[in-house]
Coordinates of C-alpha atoms and ligand atoms in Angstrom, one line a residue:
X1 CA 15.9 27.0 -41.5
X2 CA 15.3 23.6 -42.8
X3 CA 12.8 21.2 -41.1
X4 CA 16.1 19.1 -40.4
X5 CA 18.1 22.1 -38.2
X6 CA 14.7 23.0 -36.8
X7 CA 14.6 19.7 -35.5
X8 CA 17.6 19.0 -34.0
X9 CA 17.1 22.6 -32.4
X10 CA 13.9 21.5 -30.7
X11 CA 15.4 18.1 -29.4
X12 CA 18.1 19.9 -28.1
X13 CA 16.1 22.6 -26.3
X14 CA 13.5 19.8 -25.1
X15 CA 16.0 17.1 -23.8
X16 CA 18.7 19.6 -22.8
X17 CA 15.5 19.9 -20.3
X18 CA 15.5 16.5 -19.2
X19 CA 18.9 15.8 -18.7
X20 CA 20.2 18.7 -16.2
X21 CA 22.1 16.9 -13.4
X22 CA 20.8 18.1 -10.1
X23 CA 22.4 18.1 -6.9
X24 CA 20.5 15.3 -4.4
X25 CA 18.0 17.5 -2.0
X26 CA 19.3 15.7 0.6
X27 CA 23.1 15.7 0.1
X28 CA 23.4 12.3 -0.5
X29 CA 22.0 9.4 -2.5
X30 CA 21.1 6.4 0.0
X31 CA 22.1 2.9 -1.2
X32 CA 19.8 -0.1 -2.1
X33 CA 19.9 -3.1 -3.4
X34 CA 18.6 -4.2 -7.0
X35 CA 16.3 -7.7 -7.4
X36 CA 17.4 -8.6 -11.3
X37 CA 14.9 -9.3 -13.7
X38 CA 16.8 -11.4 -16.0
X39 CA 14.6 -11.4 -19.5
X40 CA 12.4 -7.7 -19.1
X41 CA 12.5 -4.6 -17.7
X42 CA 10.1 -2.2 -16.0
X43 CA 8.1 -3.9 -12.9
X44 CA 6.1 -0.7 -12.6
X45 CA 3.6 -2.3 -10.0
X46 CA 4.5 -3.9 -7.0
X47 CA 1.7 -6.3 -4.8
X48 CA 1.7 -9.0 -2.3
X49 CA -0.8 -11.9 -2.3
X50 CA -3.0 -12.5 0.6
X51 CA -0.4 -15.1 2.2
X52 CA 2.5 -12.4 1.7
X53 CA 3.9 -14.0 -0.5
X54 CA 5.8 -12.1 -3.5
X55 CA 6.4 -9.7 -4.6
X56 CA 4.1 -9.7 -8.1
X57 CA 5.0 -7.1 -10.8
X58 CA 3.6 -6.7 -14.2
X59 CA 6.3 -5.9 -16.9
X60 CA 7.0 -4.5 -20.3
X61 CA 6.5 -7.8 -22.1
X62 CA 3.2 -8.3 -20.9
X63 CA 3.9 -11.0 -18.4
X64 CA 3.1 -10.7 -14.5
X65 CA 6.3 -12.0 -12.3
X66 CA 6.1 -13.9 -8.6
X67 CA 9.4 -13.7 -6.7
X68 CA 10.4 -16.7 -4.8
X69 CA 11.7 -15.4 -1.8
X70 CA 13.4 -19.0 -0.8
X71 CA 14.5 -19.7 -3.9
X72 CA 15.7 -16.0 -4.7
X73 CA 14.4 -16.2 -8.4
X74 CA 11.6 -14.8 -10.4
X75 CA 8.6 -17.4 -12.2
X76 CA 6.3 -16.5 -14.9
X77 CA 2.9 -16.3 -13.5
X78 CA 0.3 -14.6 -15.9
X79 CA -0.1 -12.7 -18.8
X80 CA -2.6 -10.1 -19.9
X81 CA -2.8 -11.3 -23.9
X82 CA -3.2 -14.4 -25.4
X83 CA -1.3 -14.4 -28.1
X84 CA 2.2 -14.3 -27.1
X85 CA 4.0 -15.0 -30.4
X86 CA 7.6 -12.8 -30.4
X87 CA 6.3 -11.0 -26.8
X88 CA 9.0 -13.0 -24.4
X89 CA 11.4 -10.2 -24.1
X90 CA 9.7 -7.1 -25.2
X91 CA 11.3 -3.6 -23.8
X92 CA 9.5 -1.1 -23.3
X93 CA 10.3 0.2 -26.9
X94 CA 8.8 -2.5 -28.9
X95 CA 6.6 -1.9 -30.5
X96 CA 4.2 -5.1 -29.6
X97 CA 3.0 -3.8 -26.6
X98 CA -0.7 -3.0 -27.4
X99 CA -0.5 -6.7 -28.9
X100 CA 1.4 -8.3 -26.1
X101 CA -0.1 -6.1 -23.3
X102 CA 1.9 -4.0 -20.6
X103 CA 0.6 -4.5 -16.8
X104 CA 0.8 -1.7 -15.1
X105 CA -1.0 -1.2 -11.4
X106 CA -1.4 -4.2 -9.8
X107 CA -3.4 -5.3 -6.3
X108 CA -4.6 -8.9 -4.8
X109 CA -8.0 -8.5 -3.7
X110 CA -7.4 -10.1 0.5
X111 CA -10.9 -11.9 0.3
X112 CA -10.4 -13.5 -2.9
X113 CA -7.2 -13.9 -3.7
X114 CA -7.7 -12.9 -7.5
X115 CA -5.1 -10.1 -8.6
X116 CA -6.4 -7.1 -10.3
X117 CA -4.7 -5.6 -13.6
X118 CA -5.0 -2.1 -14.8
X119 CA -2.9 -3.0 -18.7
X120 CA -2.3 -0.2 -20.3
X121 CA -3.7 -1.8 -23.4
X122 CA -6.1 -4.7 -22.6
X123 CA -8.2 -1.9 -19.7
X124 CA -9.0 -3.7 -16.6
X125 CA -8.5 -7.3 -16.0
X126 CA -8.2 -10.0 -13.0
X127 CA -6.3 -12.8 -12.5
X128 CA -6.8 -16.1 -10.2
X129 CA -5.1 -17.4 -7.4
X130 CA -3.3 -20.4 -9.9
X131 CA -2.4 -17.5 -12.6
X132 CA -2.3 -17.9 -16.2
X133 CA -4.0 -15.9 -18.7
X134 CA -6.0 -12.9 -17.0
X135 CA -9.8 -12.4 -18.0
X136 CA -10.8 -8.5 -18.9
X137 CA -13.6 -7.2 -16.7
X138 CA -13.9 -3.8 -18.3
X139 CA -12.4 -1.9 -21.1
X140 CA -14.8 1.2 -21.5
X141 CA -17.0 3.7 -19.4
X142 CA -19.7 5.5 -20.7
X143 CA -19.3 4.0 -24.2
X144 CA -15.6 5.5 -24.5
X145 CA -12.9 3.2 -24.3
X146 CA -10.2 3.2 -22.2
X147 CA -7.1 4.6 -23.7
X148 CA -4.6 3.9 -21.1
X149 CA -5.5 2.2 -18.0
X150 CA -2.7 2.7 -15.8
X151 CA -3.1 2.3 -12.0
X152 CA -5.8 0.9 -9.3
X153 CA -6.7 0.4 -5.6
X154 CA -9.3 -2.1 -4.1
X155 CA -11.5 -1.5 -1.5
X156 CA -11.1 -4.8 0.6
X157 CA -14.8 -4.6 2.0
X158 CA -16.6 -5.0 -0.9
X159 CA -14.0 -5.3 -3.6
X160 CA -15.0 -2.3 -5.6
X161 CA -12.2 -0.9 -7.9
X162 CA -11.1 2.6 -8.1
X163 CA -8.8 3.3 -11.2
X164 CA -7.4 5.3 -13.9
X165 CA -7.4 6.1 -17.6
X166 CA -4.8 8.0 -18.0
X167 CA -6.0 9.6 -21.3
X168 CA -8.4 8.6 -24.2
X169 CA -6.3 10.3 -26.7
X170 CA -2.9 9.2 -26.0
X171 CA -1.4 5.6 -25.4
X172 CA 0.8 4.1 -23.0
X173 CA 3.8 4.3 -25.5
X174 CA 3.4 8.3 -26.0
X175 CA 3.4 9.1 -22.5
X176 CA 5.5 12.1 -22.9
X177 CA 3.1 13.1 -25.4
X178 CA 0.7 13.6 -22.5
X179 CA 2.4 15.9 -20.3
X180 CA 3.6 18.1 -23.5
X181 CA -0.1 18.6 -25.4
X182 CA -1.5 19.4 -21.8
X183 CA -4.2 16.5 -22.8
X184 CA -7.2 16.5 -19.9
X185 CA -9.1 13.4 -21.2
X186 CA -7.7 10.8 -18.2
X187 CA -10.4 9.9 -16.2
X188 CA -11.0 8.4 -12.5
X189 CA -13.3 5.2 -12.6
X190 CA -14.9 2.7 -10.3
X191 CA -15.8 -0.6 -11.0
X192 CA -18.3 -2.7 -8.8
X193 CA -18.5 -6.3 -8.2
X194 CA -22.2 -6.6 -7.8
X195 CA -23.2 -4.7 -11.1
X196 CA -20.0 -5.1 -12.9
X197 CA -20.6 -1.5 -14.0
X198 CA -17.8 1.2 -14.7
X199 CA -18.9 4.2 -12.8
X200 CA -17.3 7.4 -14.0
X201 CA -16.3 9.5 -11.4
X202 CA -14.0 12.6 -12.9
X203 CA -13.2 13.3 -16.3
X204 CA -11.4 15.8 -17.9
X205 CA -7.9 15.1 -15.6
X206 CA -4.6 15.7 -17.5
X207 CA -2.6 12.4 -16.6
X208 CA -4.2 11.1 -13.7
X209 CA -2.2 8.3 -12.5
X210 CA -1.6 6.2 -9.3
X211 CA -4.2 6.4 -6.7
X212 CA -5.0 5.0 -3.3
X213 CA -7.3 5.2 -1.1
X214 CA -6.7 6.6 2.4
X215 CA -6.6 4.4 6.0
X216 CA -10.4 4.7 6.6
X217 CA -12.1 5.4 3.1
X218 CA -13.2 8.4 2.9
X219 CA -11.0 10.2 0.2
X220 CA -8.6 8.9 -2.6
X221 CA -5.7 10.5 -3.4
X222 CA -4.8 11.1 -7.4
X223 CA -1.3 11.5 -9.0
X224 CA -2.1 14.7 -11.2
X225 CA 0.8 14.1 -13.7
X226 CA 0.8 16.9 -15.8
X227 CA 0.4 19.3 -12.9
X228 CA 3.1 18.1 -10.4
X229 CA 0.3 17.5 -7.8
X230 CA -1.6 15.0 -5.9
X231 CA -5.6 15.7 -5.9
X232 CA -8.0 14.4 -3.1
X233 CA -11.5 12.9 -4.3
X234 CA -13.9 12.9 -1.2
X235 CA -16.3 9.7 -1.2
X236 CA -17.9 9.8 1.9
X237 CA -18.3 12.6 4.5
X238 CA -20.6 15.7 3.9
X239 CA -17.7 16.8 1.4
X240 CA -18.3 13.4 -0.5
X241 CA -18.2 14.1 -4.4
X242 CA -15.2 17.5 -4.4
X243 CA -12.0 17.4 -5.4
X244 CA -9.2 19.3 -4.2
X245 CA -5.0 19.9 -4.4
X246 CA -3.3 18.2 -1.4
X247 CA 0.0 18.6 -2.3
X248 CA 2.3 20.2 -4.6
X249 CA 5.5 18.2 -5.4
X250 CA 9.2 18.7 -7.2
X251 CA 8.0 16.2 -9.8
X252 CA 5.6 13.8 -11.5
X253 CA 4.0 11.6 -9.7
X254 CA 3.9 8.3 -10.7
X255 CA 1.6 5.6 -8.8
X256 CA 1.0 6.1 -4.9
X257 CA 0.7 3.3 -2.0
X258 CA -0.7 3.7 1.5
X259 CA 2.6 3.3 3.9
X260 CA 1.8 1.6 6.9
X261 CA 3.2 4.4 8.9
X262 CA 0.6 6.4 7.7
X263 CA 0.1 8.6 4.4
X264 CA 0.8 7.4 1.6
X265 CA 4.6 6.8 -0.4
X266 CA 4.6 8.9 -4.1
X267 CA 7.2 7.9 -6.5
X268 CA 8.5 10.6 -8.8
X269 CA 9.3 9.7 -12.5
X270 CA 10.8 12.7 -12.5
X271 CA 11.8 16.4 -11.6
X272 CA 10.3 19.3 -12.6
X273 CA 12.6 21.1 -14.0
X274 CA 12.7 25.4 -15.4
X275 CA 12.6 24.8 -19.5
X276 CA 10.0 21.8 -18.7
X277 CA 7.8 23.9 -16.9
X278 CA 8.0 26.7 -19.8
X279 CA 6.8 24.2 -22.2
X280 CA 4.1 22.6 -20.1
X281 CA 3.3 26.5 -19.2
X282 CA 2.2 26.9 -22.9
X283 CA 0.8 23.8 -24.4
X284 CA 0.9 25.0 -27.9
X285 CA 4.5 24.8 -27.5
X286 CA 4.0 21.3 -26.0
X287 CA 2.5 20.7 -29.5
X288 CA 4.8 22.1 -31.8
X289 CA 7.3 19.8 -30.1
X290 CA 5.1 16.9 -30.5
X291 CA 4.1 17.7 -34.3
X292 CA 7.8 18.6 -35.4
X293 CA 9.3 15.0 -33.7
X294 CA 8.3 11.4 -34.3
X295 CA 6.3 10.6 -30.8
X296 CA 8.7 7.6 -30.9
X297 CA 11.9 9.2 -30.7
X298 CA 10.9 11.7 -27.8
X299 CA 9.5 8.9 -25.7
X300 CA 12.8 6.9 -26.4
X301 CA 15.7 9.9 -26.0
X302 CA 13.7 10.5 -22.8
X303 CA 13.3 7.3 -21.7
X304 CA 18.0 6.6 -22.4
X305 CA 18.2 10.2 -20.6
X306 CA 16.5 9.9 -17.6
X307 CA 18.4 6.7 -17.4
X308 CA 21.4 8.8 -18.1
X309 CA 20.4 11.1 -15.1
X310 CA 20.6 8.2 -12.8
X311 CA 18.9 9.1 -9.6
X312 CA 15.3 9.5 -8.2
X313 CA 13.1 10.4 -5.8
X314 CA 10.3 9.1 -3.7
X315 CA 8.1 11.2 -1.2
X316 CA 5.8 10.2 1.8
X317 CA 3.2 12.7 2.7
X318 CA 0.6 12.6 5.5
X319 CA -3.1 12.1 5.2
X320 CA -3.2 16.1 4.9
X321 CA -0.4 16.5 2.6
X322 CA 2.7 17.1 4.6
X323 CA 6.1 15.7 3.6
X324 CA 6.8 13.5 6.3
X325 CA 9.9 12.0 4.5
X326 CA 11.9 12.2 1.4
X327 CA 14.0 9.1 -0.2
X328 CA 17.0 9.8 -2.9
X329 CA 18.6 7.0 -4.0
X330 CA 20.3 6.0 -7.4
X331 CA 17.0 4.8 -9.7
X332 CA 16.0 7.1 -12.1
X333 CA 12.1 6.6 -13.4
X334 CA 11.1 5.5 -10.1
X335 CA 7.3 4.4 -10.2
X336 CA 6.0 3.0 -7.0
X337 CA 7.3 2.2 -3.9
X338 CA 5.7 -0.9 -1.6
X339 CA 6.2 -0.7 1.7
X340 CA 6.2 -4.0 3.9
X341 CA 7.8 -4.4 7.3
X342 CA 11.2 -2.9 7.3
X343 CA 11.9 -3.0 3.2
X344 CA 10.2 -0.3 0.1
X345 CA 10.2 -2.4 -2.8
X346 CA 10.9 0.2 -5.4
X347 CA 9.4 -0.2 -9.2
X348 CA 10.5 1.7 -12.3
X349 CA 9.1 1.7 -16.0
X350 CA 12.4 1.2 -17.7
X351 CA 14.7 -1.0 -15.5
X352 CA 15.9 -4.6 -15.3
X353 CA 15.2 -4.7 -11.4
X354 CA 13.3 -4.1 -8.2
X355 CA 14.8 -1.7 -5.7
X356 CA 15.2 -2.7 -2.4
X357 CA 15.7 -0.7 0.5
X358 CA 16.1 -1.2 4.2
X359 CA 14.6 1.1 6.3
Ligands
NAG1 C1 -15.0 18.4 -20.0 O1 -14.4 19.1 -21.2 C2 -15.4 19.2 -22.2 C3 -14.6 19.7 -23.4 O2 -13.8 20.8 -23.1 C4 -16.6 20.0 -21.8 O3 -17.5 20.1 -22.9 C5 -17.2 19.3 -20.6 O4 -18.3 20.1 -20.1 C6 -16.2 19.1 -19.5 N1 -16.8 18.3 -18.5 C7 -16.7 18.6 -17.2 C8 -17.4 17.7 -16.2 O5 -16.1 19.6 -16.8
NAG2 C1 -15.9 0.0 1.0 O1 -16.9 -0.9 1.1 C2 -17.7 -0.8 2.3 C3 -18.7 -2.0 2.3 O2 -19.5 -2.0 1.2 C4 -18.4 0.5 2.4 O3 -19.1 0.7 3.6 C5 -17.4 1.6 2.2 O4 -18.0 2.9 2.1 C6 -16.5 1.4 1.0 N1 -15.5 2.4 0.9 C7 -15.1 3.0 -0.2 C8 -14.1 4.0 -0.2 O5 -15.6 2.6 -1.3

């Protein structure tokens, strides 16, 4: 077979993965409505400043958005690089992003009013109350740099940061990349205000992601990407310091947020589905796939394709890991969902809008 045919073969076998139209689990897809980002796509981070106002996201240009809820239009409010030359614009495909910088958790510290960045490119950054350019606070840990800083939480007491790097090896751009080589250098962090020290907390993950911290503290919970699984890192009780699997789930997880219901809402980029799980089952596979196709064109046929599949889900589990509800509506590459009062603001990597849905 020539390198060519071998090719195509693989693509076919790995996409034909990706693309498998599924029945919704719940018989129907539920409607919502769509806030338009005119000029970028993928608000992957949803927060509200300490007046409520907002929502903020961070997108694929490297900009961070305010929505004016009176005026019903989006303003620029920050950026995470300086140098902004040809950036305005960027999709998530360019490839300027490690120049122009791609926001992705976001969170308003209440006793502040500073917003904190995780960029997948610029590490961890933080933002004033006026905007404007954001100032990095860390971009390494134990003298390895961060890879691919991807999602945070604050504690509100004392503003210490607990956050993710999703993997040392691989960048934002070549996420797929991640899940296929079954990479485990992502790592959890913490970064304190008083010392202004990066604490390392676990290492060798494979694609941690979003993480939150529960109601009163004591644990985290971790999206486990690679694995299809949420992980809970004990920080204060006698268990304080183990880790362990809280729930199993039909996809992988994106970022996480507390609901305040209770437990905590998981956005799914995607399913699982049987040929992904028998590549991810042998990693050298994973590798072969990676090796025989440009990095580029895998992350961007999955990228039209799971557009192509068209619809998403989003799971809320309790405190010990139960599902205690289950949203499918028509958003593929869902990334977060925010809830406040009666609405989940819904984020996505890829697309030109916020979801919003009435509860
Ligand atoms: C992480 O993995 C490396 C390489 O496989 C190994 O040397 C190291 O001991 C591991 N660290 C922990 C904390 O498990
Ligand atoms: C949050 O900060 C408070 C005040 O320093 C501390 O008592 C608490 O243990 C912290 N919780 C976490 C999860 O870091």
């Amino acid at each position: 077979m020539t390198s060519k045919v071998f090719n195509a073969v693989a693509a076919i076998v790995l996409f034909s993965a990706l693309v498998v139209v599924r029945k919704p689990l719940n018989g129907e897809l539920r409607q919502m409505e769509v806030v338009s980002i005119a000029d970028a796509v993928g608000p992957e981070s949803v927060a509200f400043d300490p007046l409520g106002d907002g929502p903020y996201v961070g997108v694929s240009d490297g900009r961070i958005l305010k929505w004016l809820e009176n005026e019903h239009r989006w303003i620029g409010f920050g950026t995470t690089s300086q140098n902004r030359e040809g950036c305005l614009g960027q999709d998530e495909h360019e490839t300027r992003e490690q120049i122009c910088g791609r926001p992705l958790g976001i969170c308003f510290s209440e006793a502040t009013g500073e917003l904190y960045i995780a960029d997948a490119y610029m590490g961890l950054l933080k933002l004033g109350p006026e905007g404007g350019l954001a100032t990095p606070i860390a971009t390494q840990a134990d003298a390895v740099p961060f890879g691919f800083t991807n999602s945070l939480d604050i504690n509100q007491s004392d503003g210490s940061i607990y956050f993710t790097d999703s993997s040392s090896v691989y960048q934002r751009r070549n996420y797929i990349s991640v899940i296929l080589s079954g990479d485990k250098t992502g790592r959890l962090l913490k970064y304190e205000q008083e010392s202004q020290q990066v604490t390392v907390l676990l290492t060798n993950l494979s694609f941690p992601n979003g993480v939150a911290l529960s109601q009163d503290g004591s644990f985290l919970v971790l999206s486990d990407t690679t694995n299809c699984g949420i992980l809970r890192y004990w920080l204060t009780t006698p268990r304080a310091g183990s880790l362990e699997t809280l729930a199993q789930l039909p996809g992988f997880p994106d970022n996480i947020r507390r609901s305040p219901r209770g437990g905590f809402w998981v956005a799914l980029h995607s399913r699982r589905t049987k040929i992904v799980s028998w590549i991810l089952w042998c990693p050298k596979l994973g590798r072969a796939l990676i090796w025989l196709l440009p990095e580029k064109v895998i992350t961007r046929a999955y990228s039209v394709l799971s557009k192509l599949r068209g619809s998403g889900i989003a799971i809320r589990i309790s405190e010990e890991g139960e599902v205690l509800e289950t949203l499918e509506i028509r958003m593929s590459s869902m990334s977060e969902v925010q809830e406040k009062g009666d609405h989940l603001w819904i984020g996505s990597i890829n697309l030109p809008f916020l979801g919003l849905y009435r509860l």
